[in-house]
Short mmCIF file of C-alpha atoms in Angstrom, two decimals:
data_model
loop_
_atom_site.label_atom_id
_atom_site.label_comp_id
_atom_site.label_asym_id
_atom_site.label_seq_id
_atom_site.Cartn_x
_atom_site.Cartn_y
_atom_site.Cartn_z
CA MET T 1 7.68 87.47 46.06
CA ILE T 2 10.13 84.67 46.78
CA VAL T 3 12.27 86.97 48.94
CA ALA T 4 9.41 87.19 51.46
CA VAL T 5 9.36 83.44 52.06
CA ALA T 6 10.71 82.73 55.53
CA THR T 7 11.65 79.54 57.29
CA ALA T 8 12.66 78.78 60.84
CA GLY T 9 12.73 75.72 63.01
CA THR T 10 14.36 74.06 65.93
CA PRO T 11 18.14 74.31 66.15
CA VAL T 12 20.30 71.43 65.00
CA ARG T 13 20.87 69.07 67.92
CA LEU T 14 24.55 69.53 68.60
CA ARG T 15 26.54 66.38 69.31
CA VAL T 16 29.55 64.50 68.03
CA MET T 17 28.53 63.48 64.52
CA PRO T 18 30.12 60.58 62.64
CA LEU T 19 30.22 61.06 58.88
CA GLY T 20 26.83 59.42 58.28
CA GLU T 21 25.07 61.64 60.82
CA LEU T 22 26.85 64.75 59.55
CA LEU T 23 25.61 64.09 56.02
CA ASP T 24 22.14 63.21 57.30
CA GLU T 25 21.90 66.50 59.22
CA SER T 26 23.10 68.38 56.14
CA PHE T 27 20.37 66.91 53.94
CA LYS T 28 17.75 67.43 56.68
CA LEU T 29 18.63 71.11 56.93
CA TYR T 30 18.54 71.43 53.13
CA ARG T 31 15.13 69.77 52.86
CA ARG T 32 13.64 71.63 55.83
CA HIS T 33 14.68 75.03 54.50
CA PHE T 34 14.77 74.25 50.80
CA THR T 35 12.91 77.40 49.71
CA VAL T 36 15.38 79.77 51.34
CA ILE T 37 18.54 77.79 50.56
CA ALA T 38 17.57 77.10 46.94
CA GLY T 39 16.43 80.70 46.50
CA VAL T 40 19.77 82.05 47.73
CA ALA T 41 21.69 79.60 45.53
CA LEU T 42 19.72 80.65 42.45
CA VAL T 43 19.88 84.39 43.12
CA ILE T 44 23.67 84.16 43.29
CA VAL T 45 24.04 82.60 39.83
CA LEU T 46 21.30 84.53 38.01
CA PRO T 47 23.22 87.73 37.10
CA ASN T 48 25.95 86.01 35.10
CA LEU T 49 23.53 83.43 33.69
CA LEU T 50 21.33 86.21 32.32
CA LEU T 51 24.34 88.05 30.92
CA SER T 52 25.48 84.84 29.24
CA LEU T 53 22.07 84.28 27.65
CA ILE T 54 21.55 87.90 26.59
CA SER T 55 25.03 88.30 25.12
CA GLY T 56 24.97 84.91 23.42
CA SER T 57 28.28 84.02 25.06
CA TYR T 58 26.80 80.70 26.20
CA ARG T 59 27.54 79.57 22.65
CA ALA T 60 31.23 79.94 23.52
CA ASN T 61 30.97 77.11 26.03
CA PRO T 62 34.36 75.30 25.84
CA PHE T 63 32.72 71.87 25.85
CA THR T 64 30.41 72.79 22.96
CA PHE T 65 33.29 74.38 21.06
CA LEU T 66 35.50 71.30 21.52
CA THR T 67 32.66 69.03 20.41
CA ASN T 68 32.13 71.08 17.26
CA VAL T 69 35.87 71.08 16.55
CA LEU T 70 36.09 67.29 16.87
CA GLN T 71 33.08 66.88 14.60
CA ASN T 72 34.68 69.06 11.91
CA VAL T 73 38.34 68.15 12.34
CA ASN T 74 38.62 67.31 8.63
CA ASN T 75 36.85 70.46 7.46
CA PRO T 76 39.28 73.44 7.52
CA ASP T 77 36.64 75.94 6.40
CA GLU T 78 34.24 74.94 9.16
CA LEU T 79 37.05 75.01 11.73
CA ALA T 80 37.94 78.55 10.69
CA ARG T 81 34.28 79.57 10.98
CA LEU T 82 34.03 78.02 14.45
CA GLN T 83 37.17 79.82 15.58
CA ALA T 84 35.88 83.16 14.28
CA ARG T 85 32.52 82.65 15.98
CA GLN T 86 34.23 81.69 19.26
CA SER T 87 36.30 84.88 19.15
CA GLN T 88 33.19 86.94 18.44
CA TYR T 89 31.35 85.57 21.47
CA THR T 90 34.27 85.88 23.88
CA SER T 91 34.94 89.49 22.87
CA SER T 92 31.33 90.57 23.42
CA PRO T 93 31.07 93.57 25.83
CA LEU T 94 28.38 91.79 27.83
CA TYR T 95 30.56 88.69 28.09
CA LEU T 96 33.48 90.80 29.33
CA LEU T 97 31.12 92.53 31.78
CA SER T 98 30.43 89.17 33.41
CA PHE T 99 33.96 89.10 34.88
CA PRO T 100 33.74 92.27 37.02
CA ILE T 101 30.21 91.31 38.05
CA ALA T 102 31.47 87.88 39.13
CA ALA T 103 34.23 89.60 41.12
CA LEU T 104 31.74 91.91 42.86
CA LEU T 105 29.59 88.91 43.75
CA VAL T 106 32.44 86.84 45.21
CA PRO T 107 31.41 87.45 48.86
CA PHE T 108 27.89 86.29 47.99
CA SER T 109 28.94 83.28 45.94
CA VAL T 110 31.44 82.30 48.65
CA GLY T 111 29.55 83.31 51.78
CA ALA T 112 25.77 83.54 51.33
CA LEU T 113 25.03 79.84 51.71
CA TYR T 114 27.25 79.68 54.83
CA ARG T 115 25.31 82.65 56.21
CA ALA T 116 22.07 80.76 55.56
CA ALA T 117 23.36 77.45 56.96
CA THR T 118 24.83 78.87 60.18
CA SER T 119 21.72 80.89 60.97
CA LEU T 120 19.18 78.20 60.05
CA ALA T 121 21.16 75.58 61.98
CA ALA T 122 20.74 77.82 65.03
CA GLY T 123 16.96 77.81 64.50
CA ASN T 124 16.72 81.45 63.40
CA LEU T 125 14.01 82.85 61.13
CA GLU T 126 15.46 83.65 57.70
CA THR T 127 14.28 84.80 54.29
CA ILE T 128 16.21 84.98 51.06
CA GLY T 129 16.44 88.73 51.53
CA SER T 130 17.66 88.50 55.13
CA VAL T 131 20.36 86.01 54.13
CA LEU T 132 21.58 88.30 51.35
CA MET T 133 21.50 91.35 53.64
CA GLY T 134 23.36 89.43 56.34
CA THR T 135 25.99 88.48 53.76
CA LEU T 136 26.22 92.08 52.56
CA ARG T 137 26.96 93.22 56.11
CA ARG T 138 29.97 90.88 56.15
CA TYR T 139 30.92 91.68 52.53
CA PHE T 140 34.46 92.91 53.22
CA ALA T 141 35.05 90.32 55.95
CA VAL T 142 34.34 87.52 53.45
CA TRP T 143 36.61 89.23 50.93
CA GLY T 144 39.27 89.34 53.63
CA VAL T 145 39.14 85.57 54.13
CA VAL T 146 39.22 84.99 50.36
CA ILE T 147 42.16 87.37 49.79
CA LEU T 148 44.19 86.11 52.74
CA GLY T 149 43.64 82.51 51.69
CA ALA T 150 44.61 83.29 48.10
CA LEU T 151 47.71 85.26 49.07
CA VAL T 152 48.95 82.59 51.45
CA GLY T 153 48.20 79.87 48.91
CA ILE T 154 50.03 81.66 46.09
CA GLY T 155 52.94 82.61 48.34
CA ALA T 156 53.23 79.11 49.75
CA ILE T 157 53.28 77.56 46.29
CA ALA T 158 56.04 79.95 45.27
CA ILE T 159 58.13 79.21 48.36
CA VAL T 160 57.39 75.65 49.43
CA THR T 161 55.38 72.75 48.05
CA ILE T 162 51.77 72.07 47.15
CA PRO T 163 51.26 69.56 50.04
CA VAL T 164 52.01 72.36 52.51
CA VAL T 165 49.45 74.58 50.78
CA ILE T 166 46.85 71.81 51.00
CA TRP T 167 47.65 71.34 54.69
CA VAL T 168 47.14 75.06 55.38
CA LEU T 169 43.92 75.32 53.34
CA ILE T 170 42.39 72.34 55.16
CA ARG T 171 43.25 74.01 58.48
CA TRP T 172 41.31 77.05 57.20
CA SER T 173 38.39 75.09 55.75
CA VAL T 174 35.80 76.18 58.35
CA ALA T 175 36.81 79.86 58.42
CA ILE T 176 33.68 81.12 56.61
CA PRO T 177 31.15 79.41 58.91
CA SER T 178 33.25 80.65 61.87
CA LEU T 179 33.05 84.19 60.51
CA PHE T 180 29.25 84.13 60.24
CA ALA T 181 28.42 82.04 63.30
CA GLU T 182 30.66 83.98 65.68
CA GLY T 183 30.55 87.45 64.13
CA ILE T 184 34.34 87.75 64.01
CA GLY T 185 36.73 89.28 61.50
CA PRO T 186 38.62 87.49 58.73
CA VAL T 187 41.90 87.07 60.62
CA ASN T 188 40.14 85.72 63.71
CA ALA T 189 37.98 83.45 61.53
CA LEU T 190 41.08 81.92 59.98
CA GLY T 191 42.55 81.51 63.45
CA ARG T 192 39.38 79.86 64.75
CA SER T 193 39.39 77.41 61.86
CA TRP T 194 43.09 76.72 62.42
CA ASN T 195 42.47 75.80 66.04
CA LEU T 196 39.28 73.82 65.44
CA VAL T 197 40.82 71.62 62.76
CA ARG T 198 43.93 70.93 64.86
CA ASP T 199 44.01 67.21 65.76
CA ASN T 200 41.19 66.63 63.25
CA TRP T 201 43.09 67.36 60.02
CA TRP T 202 42.79 63.93 58.40
CA ARG T 203 39.15 63.56 59.37
CA THR T 204 38.39 67.02 58.00
CA LEU T 205 40.21 66.23 54.76
CA GLY T 206 38.31 62.96 54.40
CA ILE T 207 34.93 64.62 54.95
CA LEU T 208 35.73 67.40 52.47
CA ILE T 209 36.79 64.87 49.83
CA ILE T 210 33.70 62.70 50.34
CA VAL T 211 31.33 65.68 50.22
CA SER T 212 33.04 67.07 47.10
CA ILE T 213 32.84 63.71 45.31
CA MET T 214 29.20 63.22 46.35
CA VAL T 215 28.19 66.69 45.14
CA SER T 216 30.11 66.27 41.86
CA LEU T 217 28.49 62.90 41.17
CA ILE T 218 24.99 64.26 41.79
CA GLN T 219 25.68 67.31 39.62
CA THR T 220 27.09 65.17 36.82
CA ALA T 221 24.22 62.70 36.92
CA LEU T 222 21.52 65.39 36.90
CA ALA T 223 23.31 67.42 34.23
CA ALA T 224 23.57 64.29 32.05
CA LEU T 225 19.89 63.51 32.62
CA PHE T 226 18.56 66.96 31.81
CA GLY T 227 21.18 67.49 29.12
CA GLY T 228 20.05 64.27 27.46
CA ILE T 229 16.43 65.40 27.59
CA THR T 230 17.39 68.78 26.13
CA ALA T 231 19.40 67.09 23.37
CA VAL T 232 16.45 65.01 22.15
CA LEU T 233 13.74 67.67 22.36
CA PRO T 234 12.35 68.07 18.83
CA GLY T 235 12.01 71.33 16.94
CA LEU T 236 14.75 73.30 18.68
CA SER T 237 17.47 75.25 16.91
CA ASP T 238 21.08 74.70 17.94
CA ASP T 239 21.17 78.10 19.66
CA ILE T 240 18.04 77.46 21.73
CA ARG T 241 19.27 73.98 22.59
CA ALA T 242 22.63 75.38 23.73
CA GLY T 243 20.90 78.09 25.77
CA LEU T 244 18.66 75.52 27.48
CA LEU T 245 21.64 73.31 28.21
CA THR T 246 23.57 76.21 29.76
CA THR T 247 20.58 77.26 31.85
CA VAL T 248 19.84 73.76 33.12
CA SER T 249 23.46 72.95 33.95
CA THR T 250 23.91 76.28 35.78
CA LEU T 251 20.76 75.83 37.86
CA VAL T 252 21.53 72.19 38.67
CA ASP T 253 25.08 73.06 39.73
CA ALA T 254 23.76 75.86 41.96
CA LEU T 255 21.05 73.79 43.65
CA VAL T 256 23.18 70.71 44.23
CA GLY T 257 26.29 72.72 45.07
CA ALA T 258 24.41 74.24 48.04
CA ILE T 259 24.88 70.92 49.85
CA GLN T 260 28.63 71.53 50.23
CA PRO T 261 28.54 74.72 52.36
CA ILE T 262 25.80 73.16 54.51
CA ALA T 263 27.95 70.08 55.12
CA ILE T 264 30.99 72.23 55.94
CA THR T 265 28.85 74.22 58.38
CA MET T 266 27.85 70.94 60.05
CA LEU T 267 31.53 70.00 60.16
CA TYR T 268 32.26 73.33 61.87
CA LEU T 269 29.58 72.65 64.49
CA ASP T 270 30.86 69.10 64.98
CA LEU T 271 34.39 70.38 65.52
CA ARG T 272 33.17 72.86 68.10
CA VAL T 273 31.38 70.07 69.93
CA ARG T 274 34.52 67.93 69.90
CA LYS T 275 36.88 70.74 70.92
CA GLU T 276 34.71 73.00 73.08
CA GLY T 277 31.72 70.99 74.33
CA LEU T 278 29.34 73.23 72.37
CA ASP T 279 26.52 70.70 72.83
CA LEU T 280 26.70 71.13 76.62
CA ASP T 281 26.44 74.90 76.21
CA GLN T 282 23.36 74.51 74.03
CA LEU T 283 21.71 72.12 76.49
CA ALA T 284 22.49 74.51 79.35
CA ARG T 285 20.83 77.43 77.51
CA GLN T 286 17.76 75.33 76.68
CA ALA T 287 17.46 74.19 80.29
CA SER T 288 17.96 77.62 81.86
CA PRO T 289 14.81 78.98 83.50
CA GLY T 290 13.09 81.99 81.99
CA PRO T 291 12.49 85.23 83.86
CA ALA T 292 10.48 84.97 87.01
CA PRO T 293 6.83 85.96 86.63
CA ALA T 294 5.93 89.40 87.83
#
């Protein structure tokens, strides 16, 4: 049912956007198309969340395990029991299955929200299903960007220094929205990002840091709020409480985390305006006369 929900609207008004306007446009797009964006974000995380709940591996949460260890640091028998239970959960076949599933879903977890953001920002009609199908059509292209970025990052770390790796990755930071917005391949998408970020490296880095901090703070605050509510709910067993906590934290992270790819998409559009006059192109298309009447 939710896959049939569609949203469309006017395109984002392209112009040079200072940080405040860039963030404002990001939140506007998120609110205007919340059903589709939130639906895509949730669909992406559901497979491994369900596997975690069904297999019971959510009980192997490192934070929960560490908390239990600290609470029983003077009780060797309880520590041994906790260690044995942790090993049991992490060796579960369903838990191990979550890793190949996560790998298969990488293009969706990396690219689907960019696919939604680039298309919705252009004013196109989208549903959850159309976003996922559009991502599927670029499945191997997204993998290409991920693999090339990882290989260069690993190789650069082995040969040079981490600051150089950071410099390269920032230059490639708008490759995924380039790939979806322009329909190009992974190598060309990395090249487009490289050229767009040129002369805007420090500004791009600053925006990425601010957006990451903002998203992390919202996620942490909401997780603490709902986690606190879950912790004080009466009549729940430890297992049910842990399952609720895992579910809530996963869903909160997915919904709030969707802000980041939207903001990076807005950054991509802003860079195109600054480097290529994209706003003038948009205005020219809007002002062009339609076909003459018959």
